[in-house]
């Protein structure tokens, strides 16, 4: 399940932020979204649908909701709309489709 | 927060330009945007990138002025604010930092922009397949360059992104374009008008020249997109072009078929919408100033009809001037005089659109994809299931929603409404299909947050 990132991150100077992904340490440049950090980290899925299909962030602008992950214990967080912060705990998620007891029109 | 005269939803070129004009004219402006920084998708992070990522080009850097103009004592900018409700009044409710609040103003400008047209084909849901615009957002916001990517689809944005990737030192492996020679021919009658937008036309040609010079292989009149994943996680992309089956293996498959107005908010607001056949999308009715049929509600920018960033900035200026006039800060004569420049700019910016719309239309196998294509990504509903429901008598968006849950997931139809319309109109000459309904909350919101919403009269500081 180790898939290399599909992106090359420019070696711009700047701070890095440490976070964990499914318990393993990872890092990304400061100021990026959780979705960008995950895509820079690996090319694999970050969410599985109810039917078990692999998905990851798609639109990067808050439209598609394929980027849902668990952030600091809150499932169904839109990774592309969430800025990565130092020490964040990120988990990939499976199966869920309703937002956080939320309501989807 | 002080009394607000104008609430602007969306800090893209239209919203930013309207804010500046309204504030300079004396109005108190509140501008709300979902993203962490102003700029909209086109100028995402432009102020953060002042001295870096030059490969994004001059047209992008031009957005800095619009962002800088927001630095005005009459403008309050709230980023990370997701508007999820709009009521008569008008009254706007948004969520920020997991808390919701409501504000009213005499005028609300909806400048929420566009989204990429969904590009469904078998395999479009796989990790490794992405809209080209999404990859561009990663370039702008995170300095991330697509590695070993194929760009597939059609339209000017495809050329722009290819050129940016070339300048950034990460050229695409290939460009797979769907437009056909007959489509190009059918667009030529629009060329004389497009000459009014000569700089835009020239820029387009220079992008194509750059792609040629970089010797990026190009396929045209491509169809039958299909993607699967290889053992190592790469994308195996197959399609038909030049009368032959083609296969490319790539790290990323970046697709694009133009952009469409994001109309959830304008539909939920009860504004009348019509089908723009040339652009293949619904858009809100509005007058020359962006005023709509709903009292106090105005629209500007790509959300009101696709015109691009420059057109959006001009439309924002016109809406700003009109709102000043309606607020009694400008006479209609002064408004009309001051609007002349923006009108001329808007005309020039839009001159190239009819040519582009005709030359780069979305292909039919994307508008109404093959049966084995997932149409609704959220609920995993296939085109085959939808066609079956239509054969069994389902007539509109609503019936398909209730029978298949298509469009009932968290994206609320943003990723499937356009395709659903394509499937519903298949084989029908020109039967009008009304736009799907949109209701509040127009973005999913946690129930706890709904319950905790303070009533508008006790507005939190
Ligand atoms: S990637 Fe589409 S909503 Fe986050």
XYZ file of C-alpha atoms and ligand atoms in Angstrom:
570
model
C 0.000 0.000 0.000
C 3.086 2.182 -0.188
C 2.443 4.453 -3.114
C 4.925 7.223 -3.828
C 3.566 10.769 -3.773
C 2.307 11.939 -7.139
C 3.797 15.372 -6.493
C 7.233 16.870 -6.162
C 7.315 19.483 -3.436
C 9.524 22.447 -4.300
C 12.430 22.823 -1.902
C 11.297 26.242 -0.703
C 12.858 27.393 2.519
C 10.486 27.512 5.432
C 9.329 25.781 8.547
C 7.991 22.292 8.637
C 5.093 21.034 10.689
C 5.107 17.608 12.374
C 1.940 15.536 12.456
C 0.977 11.875 12.656
C -0.826 9.846 10.028
C -2.447 6.690 11.372
C -0.033 6.903 14.291
C 3.160 7.214 12.214
C 5.160 10.456 12.290
C 5.042 12.639 9.178
C 5.841 16.236 8.273
C 4.880 18.893 5.736
C 5.740 22.526 4.996
C 4.013 25.041 7.280
C 0.930 26.752 5.926
C -0.457 23.943 3.797
C -3.802 22.175 4.180
C -4.112 18.677 5.627
C -5.090 17.444 2.141
C -1.945 18.905 0.569
C 0.186 17.370 3.329
C -1.376 13.953 2.753
C -0.911 14.159 -1.030
C 2.714 15.217 -0.549
C 3.223 12.284 1.794
C 1.795 9.473 -0.330
C -0.172 8.674 -3.466
C -2.451 6.203 -1.698
C -6.064 6.522 -0.573
C -7.072 8.521 2.480
C -10.696 7.404 2.644
C -12.628 4.304 1.716
C -16.245 4.496 0.655
C -19.068 2.392 2.059
C -18.391 -0.045 -0.781
C -14.668 -0.081 0.033
C -13.521 1.988 -2.941
C -10.305 3.988 -2.420
C -10.536 7.786 -2.562
C -8.387 10.759 -1.792
C -8.667 14.539 -2.018
C -10.022 15.422 -5.446
C -11.171 19.024 -6.018
C -8.985 20.773 -3.397
C -11.588 23.528 -3.052
C -14.246 22.231 -0.715
C -16.676 20.941 -3.328
C -16.362 17.135 -3.583
C -15.971 15.919 0.040
C -13.689 13.082 -1.049
C -10.976 14.406 1.271
C -12.801 13.487 4.495
C -10.424 12.205 7.197
C -10.318 12.087 10.967
C -8.451 15.067 12.432
C -7.683 15.165 16.155
C -10.458 12.702 16.812
C -13.098 14.428 14.662
C -14.138 12.207 11.749
C -15.410 13.568 8.420
C -13.183 16.616 8.482
C -12.672 18.240 5.082
C -8.889 17.929 4.759
C -8.666 20.423 1.888
C -10.337 23.118 4.021
C -8.284 22.470 7.160
C -4.868 24.017 7.668
C -2.285 21.603 9.055
C -1.140 22.434 12.571
C 1.802 21.202 14.624
C 1.066 17.919 16.374
C -2.162 17.130 14.535
C -3.366 13.548 14.648
C -4.705 12.513 11.255
C -6.358 9.195 10.509
C -7.624 7.832 7.236
C -11.206 6.720 7.479
C -13.398 3.981 6.101
C -17.044 3.592 5.393
C -18.535 6.734 6.852
C -20.642 8.934 4.712
C -22.714 11.167 6.966
C -20.920 14.192 8.212
C -20.385 14.107 11.899
C -24.047 13.823 12.792
C -24.250 16.636 10.330
C -26.928 17.106 7.859
C -26.538 16.958 4.209
C -29.476 18.746 2.642
C -18.748 44.364 14.366
C -20.064 47.763 13.228
C -23.249 48.068 11.175
C -22.694 46.462 7.799
C -24.140 47.938 4.598
C -22.955 45.227 2.228
C -22.056 41.582 2.790
C -19.986 40.030 0.027
C -19.773 36.258 -0.172
C -16.576 35.218 -1.913
C -13.212 36.991 -1.974
C -12.314 36.222 -5.575
C -11.804 38.886 -8.259
C -15.505 39.873 -8.363
C -15.947 40.108 -4.597
C -12.632 41.863 -3.982
C -13.243 44.443 -6.674
C -16.811 45.122 -5.502
C -15.582 45.486 -1.920
C -12.977 48.064 -2.877
C -15.402 50.206 -4.873
C -18.164 50.012 -2.283
C -15.812 50.820 0.600
C -14.254 53.771 -1.219
C -17.781 55.058 -1.791
C -18.417 55.024 1.952
C -20.154 51.697 2.619
C -19.220 49.355 5.466
C -18.372 46.042 3.849
C -18.134 42.561 5.333
C -16.506 40.045 3.025
C -16.705 36.337 3.819
C -14.635 33.590 2.219
C -14.356 29.894 2.885
C -10.646 29.692 2.132
C -7.823 30.697 4.486
C -6.720 33.600 2.245
C -8.460 36.002 -0.146
C -8.000 35.589 -3.911
C -10.588 33.049 -4.969
C -9.443 29.971 -6.872
C -7.825 31.999 -9.641
C -5.667 34.095 -7.290
C -5.334 31.527 -4.498
C -2.577 32.569 -2.083
C -1.479 35.337 -4.451
C -0.476 37.649 -1.595
C 1.469 34.831 0.082
C 3.349 34.152 -3.168
C 4.551 37.708 -3.846
C 8.198 36.790 -4.057
C 8.024 33.115 -4.954
C 6.531 30.609 -7.399
C 7.125 32.892 -10.373
C 6.188 30.031 -12.707
C 2.544 30.847 -11.973
C 2.950 33.794 -14.340
C 2.096 37.477 -14.601
C -1.658 37.143 -15.032
C -1.745 35.386 -11.659
C 0.510 37.948 -9.958
C -1.849 40.698 -11.167
C -4.299 39.526 -8.514
C -2.090 40.998 -5.763
C -3.506 44.495 -6.374
C -7.039 43.273 -5.728
C -5.984 41.660 -2.454
C -4.061 44.765 -1.372
C -7.121 46.939 -2.031
C -8.972 45.030 0.706
C -6.776 46.830 3.216
C -9.336 49.584 3.810
C -10.856 50.806 7.093
C -14.375 50.106 5.808
C -13.653 46.495 4.849
C -13.786 43.579 7.286
C -12.499 40.367 5.739
C -13.326 37.072 7.418
C -11.592 34.040 5.912
C -12.391 30.456 6.842
C -16.044 31.488 6.913
C -18.469 29.081 5.208
C -21.840 30.598 4.390
C -24.517 27.927 4.724
C -27.722 29.887 4.827
C -29.216 32.938 3.178
C -32.596 34.333 4.246
C -34.825 37.129 3.125
C -33.789 40.429 4.602
C -31.229 39.681 3.285
C -29.587 37.855 6.113
C -26.483 35.674 5.914
C -25.529 32.803 8.222
C -22.045 31.397 8.214
C -19.847 29.022 10.140
C -16.349 29.918 11.246
C -14.205 27.961 13.687
C -17.115 25.553 14.376
C -19.406 28.422 15.417
C -22.216 29.908 13.386
C -23.552 33.427 13.340
C -25.962 35.573 11.380
C -25.667 39.131 10.037
C -28.041 41.250 7.964
C -27.283 44.067 5.568
C -29.269 46.037 3.038
C -27.271 44.394 0.250
C -25.664 41.013 -0.266
C -23.396 40.296 -3.222
C -23.036 36.626 -4.123
C -19.618 36.271 -5.724
C -18.974 32.608 -5.073
C -17.342 31.819 -8.397
C -17.130 28.622 -10.373
C -16.238 25.000 -9.920
C -14.683 22.702 -12.472
C -17.198 20.825 -14.574
C -17.220 17.223 -13.357
C -15.334 14.954 -15.773
C -16.805 11.473 -15.196
C -15.461 8.355 -16.916
C -14.685 4.855 -15.646
C -11.882 5.287 -13.107
C -12.284 9.016 -12.383
C -12.712 8.292 -8.671
C -9.291 6.621 -8.284
C -6.517 8.251 -6.252
C -4.241 9.624 -8.976
C -7.061 11.123 -11.041
C -7.765 14.760 -10.247
C -9.109 17.923 -11.831
C -6.298 19.931 -13.413
C -7.486 22.953 -11.441
C -6.988 21.019 -8.202
C -3.368 20.346 -9.157
C -3.004 24.049 -9.894
C -4.326 24.864 -6.416
C -1.574 22.616 -5.008
C 1.005 24.483 -7.070
C -0.293 27.821 -5.773
C -0.822 26.925 -2.125
C 1.812 24.306 -1.383
C 4.496 24.548 -4.081
C 3.611 20.989 -5.112
C 4.271 20.087 -8.735
C 2.482 17.224 -10.507
C 4.984 14.443 -11.229
C 4.801 12.507 -14.478
C 1.296 13.795 -15.196
C -0.964 13.531 -18.219
C -3.286 16.484 -18.839
C -6.547 15.379 -20.441
C -9.648 17.213 -21.596
C -9.998 20.579 -23.256
C -10.021 24.304 -22.742
C -7.654 27.187 -22.147
C -6.953 26.276 -18.515
C -5.365 23.036 -19.718
C -2.839 25.054 -21.757
C -2.201 27.464 -18.896
C -1.500 24.660 -16.442
C 0.708 22.853 -18.954
C 2.708 26.069 -19.425
C 3.007 26.626 -15.670
C 4.213 23.054 -15.218
C 6.787 23.541 -17.993
C 8.040 26.775 -16.393
C 8.199 25.071 -13.012
C 10.413 22.344 -14.483
C 7.844 19.559 -14.273
C 6.328 19.362 -17.782
C 3.373 17.083 -18.456
C 4.099 13.731 -20.023
C 1.379 14.327 -22.633
C -1.605 16.495 -23.469
C -4.705 14.509 -24.436
C -7.279 16.893 -25.886
C -10.900 16.094 -26.652
C -11.733 18.960 -29.002
C -12.121 18.003 -32.655
C -11.236 19.756 -35.878
C -14.926 20.323 -36.814
C -15.465 21.962 -33.427
C -12.537 24.291 -34.099
C -14.020 25.105 -37.515
C -17.432 25.808 -36.025
C -15.773 28.288 -33.671
C -14.145 30.370 -36.409
C -17.175 32.642 -37.010
C -16.629 33.885 -33.442
C -13.033 34.854 -34.169
C -13.664 38.434 -35.373
C -15.393 39.212 -32.092
C -12.603 37.486 -30.190
C -10.194 40.031 -31.702
C -11.596 42.578 -29.232
C -9.882 40.458 -26.650
C -6.636 40.348 -28.568
C -4.304 40.216 -25.535
C -6.175 37.140 -24.251
C -6.031 35.514 -27.657
C -2.315 36.266 -27.917
C -1.690 34.848 -24.495
C -3.469 31.640 -25.456
C -1.336 31.304 -28.567
C 1.848 31.890 -26.594
C 0.857 29.112 -24.176
C 0.372 26.709 -27.076
C 3.725 27.798 -28.523
C 5.390 27.049 -25.182
C 3.855 23.567 -25.107
C 5.089 22.933 -28.671
C 8.561 24.149 -27.843
C 8.733 21.843 -24.840
C 7.850 19.008 -27.255
C 5.001 17.732 -25.103
C 3.219 15.034 -27.148
C -0.351 16.074 -28.024
C -3.318 13.935 -28.954
C -6.524 15.593 -30.223
C -10.122 14.454 -30.797
C -9.581 11.981 -27.980
C -12.537 10.048 -26.568
C -13.409 7.001 -24.491
C -11.383 7.894 -21.373
C -10.774 4.996 -19.016
C -8.451 4.763 -16.007
C -7.270 1.870 -13.862
C -4.539 1.528 -11.258
C -1.348 -0.453 -11.843
C 0.290 -2.584 -9.169
C 2.619 0.242 -8.148
C -0.257 2.714 -7.835
C 0.268 4.434 -11.180
C -2.638 5.287 -13.424
C -3.094 3.370 -16.641
C -4.996 5.758 -18.894
C -6.601 4.438 -22.059
C -8.470 6.447 -24.678
C -9.035 6.593 -28.409
C -7.314 9.123 -30.649
C -6.197 9.236 -34.268
C -8.339 6.184 -34.981
C -6.329 4.039 -32.579
C -6.561 2.793 -29.009
C -3.932 4.560 -26.942
C -2.492 3.760 -23.527
C -0.398 5.904 -21.249
C 0.930 5.073 -17.809
C 1.309 8.082 -15.541
C 1.565 9.110 -11.902
C -1.294 11.581 -12.188
C -4.119 11.999 -14.632
C -5.305 15.616 -14.553
C -8.616 16.248 -16.271
C -10.411 19.424 -17.280
C -13.545 20.324 -19.253
C -13.985 23.956 -18.370
C -15.713 25.491 -15.392
C -19.366 26.014 -14.508
C -20.985 28.534 -12.146
C -21.400 27.306 -8.589
C -25.117 27.972 -8.166
C -26.075 26.276 -4.897
C -26.266 29.585 -3.090
C -28.093 31.493 -5.831
C -30.614 28.659 -6.277
C -31.170 28.334 -2.535
C -31.759 32.106 -2.463
C -34.684 31.667 -4.848
C -33.109 33.623 -7.713
C -34.456 32.632 -11.145
C -31.980 30.527 -13.184
C -31.787 29.766 -16.881
C -29.895 27.284 -19.034
C -26.992 28.843 -20.914
C -26.766 26.468 -23.865
C -23.483 27.865 -25.215
C -21.773 27.278 -21.867
C -23.745 24.162 -20.985
C -24.691 25.335 -17.499
C -27.374 26.983 -15.399
C -26.826 30.545 -14.297
C -28.771 33.098 -12.256
C -30.816 35.791 -14.016
C -29.444 39.276 -13.397
C -29.407 42.712 -14.965
C -26.428 44.635 -16.366
C -25.406 45.622 -12.836
C -25.688 42.164 -11.337
C -28.972 42.894 -9.541
C -31.303 39.871 -9.278
C -35.040 39.342 -8.874
C -34.575 38.978 -5.097
C -34.553 42.236 -3.105
C -31.064 43.191 -1.940
C -29.370 40.249 -3.668
C -26.743 40.847 -6.335
C -24.429 38.535 -8.282
C -21.051 39.062 -9.963
C -18.232 36.987 -11.387
C -18.127 33.416 -12.650
C -20.970 32.376 -10.331
C -23.234 34.574 -12.469
C -21.970 33.103 -15.783
C -18.473 32.115 -16.866
C -16.343 35.020 -18.072
C -12.970 34.588 -16.367
C -11.073 36.640 -13.794
C -10.890 39.941 -15.676
C -14.585 39.909 -16.502
C -15.283 39.053 -12.871
C -13.332 42.048 -11.567
C -15.225 44.371 -13.936
C -18.581 42.849 -13.004
C -17.668 43.317 -9.336
C -16.896 46.973 -9.986
C -20.289 47.452 -11.698
C -22.130 45.727 -8.849
C -20.238 47.873 -6.331
C -21.179 51.099 -8.140
C -24.805 50.014 -8.428
C -25.020 49.154 -4.737
C -23.554 52.594 -3.917
C -26.268 54.119 -6.081
C -29.031 52.071 -4.442
C -27.669 53.082 -1.030
C -28.023 56.739 -1.960
C -24.277 57.369 -2.151
C -24.165 57.959 -5.911
C -26.684 59.460 -8.300
C -27.593 57.203 -11.187
C -25.916 59.661 -13.566
C -22.630 59.443 -11.703
C -22.970 55.687 -11.462
C -23.495 55.446 -15.219
C -20.551 57.714 -15.960
C -18.219 55.909 -13.639
C -19.330 52.564 -15.036
C -18.159 53.311 -18.571
C -14.626 52.053 -18.018
C -15.735 48.802 -16.385
C -18.337 48.227 -19.118
C -15.690 48.535 -21.813
C -13.328 46.246 -19.894
C -16.117 43.710 -19.384
C -16.915 43.745 -23.098
C -13.251 43.114 -24.000
C -12.871 40.396 -21.377
C -15.969 38.561 -22.597
C -15.251 38.954 -26.314
C -13.314 35.708 -26.536
C -15.901 33.557 -24.702
C -18.158 32.598 -27.638
C -15.067 31.394 -29.503
C -13.818 29.380 -26.527
C -17.259 27.935 -25.777
C -17.607 26.707 -29.369
C -14.020 25.502 -29.787
C -13.725 23.587 -26.505
C -17.137 22.100 -25.702
C -17.387 19.213 -23.223
C -17.661 15.973 -25.228
C -20.895 13.969 -25.145
C -19.260 10.935 -23.517
C -18.352 13.158 -20.550
C -21.752 14.891 -20.368
C -23.529 11.515 -20.430
C -20.904 8.884 -19.611
C -20.964 5.119 -20.191
C -23.065 2.885 -17.919
C -20.106 1.642 -15.882
C -19.124 5.172 -14.811
C -19.757 6.371 -11.247
C -21.804 9.566 -11.563
C -22.496 10.353 -7.904
C -19.162 10.010 -6.113
C -20.672 10.336 -2.622
C -23.311 7.623 -2.917
C -21.525 5.602 -5.637
C -24.370 5.658 -8.158
C -23.495 4.589 -11.712
C -24.703 6.039 -15.004
C -26.223 2.625 -15.736
C -28.394 2.767 -12.609
C -29.524 6.282 -13.494
C -30.389 5.298 -17.072
C -32.351 2.362 -15.682
C -34.301 4.708 -13.373
C -35.011 7.030 -16.306
C -36.278 4.068 -18.375
C -38.537 3.187 -15.481
C -40.059 6.640 -15.598
C -37.970 8.893 -13.326
C -38.289 12.377 -14.811
C -36.202 14.954 -13.067
C -33.338 15.456 -10.633
C -35.719 15.114 -7.716
C -37.083 11.672 -8.610
C -33.642 10.261 -9.297
C -32.444 11.648 -5.992
C -35.194 9.957 -4.044
C -34.980 6.625 -5.836
C -31.166 6.273 -5.979
C -29.828 8.739 -3.361
C -27.875 10.302 -6.239
C -26.897 13.791 -5.066
C -27.887 13.128 -1.451
C -24.336 12.865 -0.087
C -22.235 15.590 1.511
C -21.380 17.320 -1.807
C -25.118 17.895 -2.253
C -25.010 17.240 -5.966
C -22.084 19.517 -6.774
C -20.246 16.596 -8.396
C -23.208 14.945 -10.146
C -25.945 17.490 -10.968
C -24.346 18.404 -14.298
C -24.004 14.742 -15.325
C -27.502 13.928 -14.154
C -28.775 16.641 -16.453
C -26.734 15.156 -19.302
C -28.314 11.747 -18.728
C -31.820 13.200 -18.360
C -31.568 15.088 -21.632
C -30.047 12.172 -23.570
C -32.013 11.507 -26.736
C -34.312 14.460 -26.108
C -33.951 17.303 -28.578
C -34.435 20.321 -26.353
C -36.762 19.458 -23.555
C -36.152 22.047 -20.878
C -35.076 20.543 -17.584
C -35.453 22.866 -14.637
C -32.418 23.331 -12.408
C -32.264 21.045 -9.359
C -33.475 22.574 -6.109
C -30.931 23.693 -3.556
C -31.790 24.172 0.097
C -30.174 25.381 3.274
C -27.878 24.336 4.705
C -26.068 24.702 1.389
C -22.961 23.183 2.995
C -23.189 20.366 5.538
C -23.121 21.664 9.064
C -22.896 19.842 12.393
C -26.200 19.575 14.254
C -24.630 20.888 17.460
C -23.611 24.020 15.612
C -27.135 24.502 14.274
C -28.550 24.211 17.791
C -26.019 26.644 19.247
C -26.704 29.307 16.627
C -27.439 32.529 18.434
C -30.468 34.433 17.183
C -29.608 37.285 14.803
C -30.574 40.050 17.211
C -27.956 38.906 19.738
C -25.155 38.991 17.251
C -21.867 37.930 18.887
C -19.097 40.509 18.785
S -10.848 17.682 -1.947
Fe -12.865 18.124 -2.597
S -13.775 18.805 -0.775
Fe -11.759 18.490 -0.179
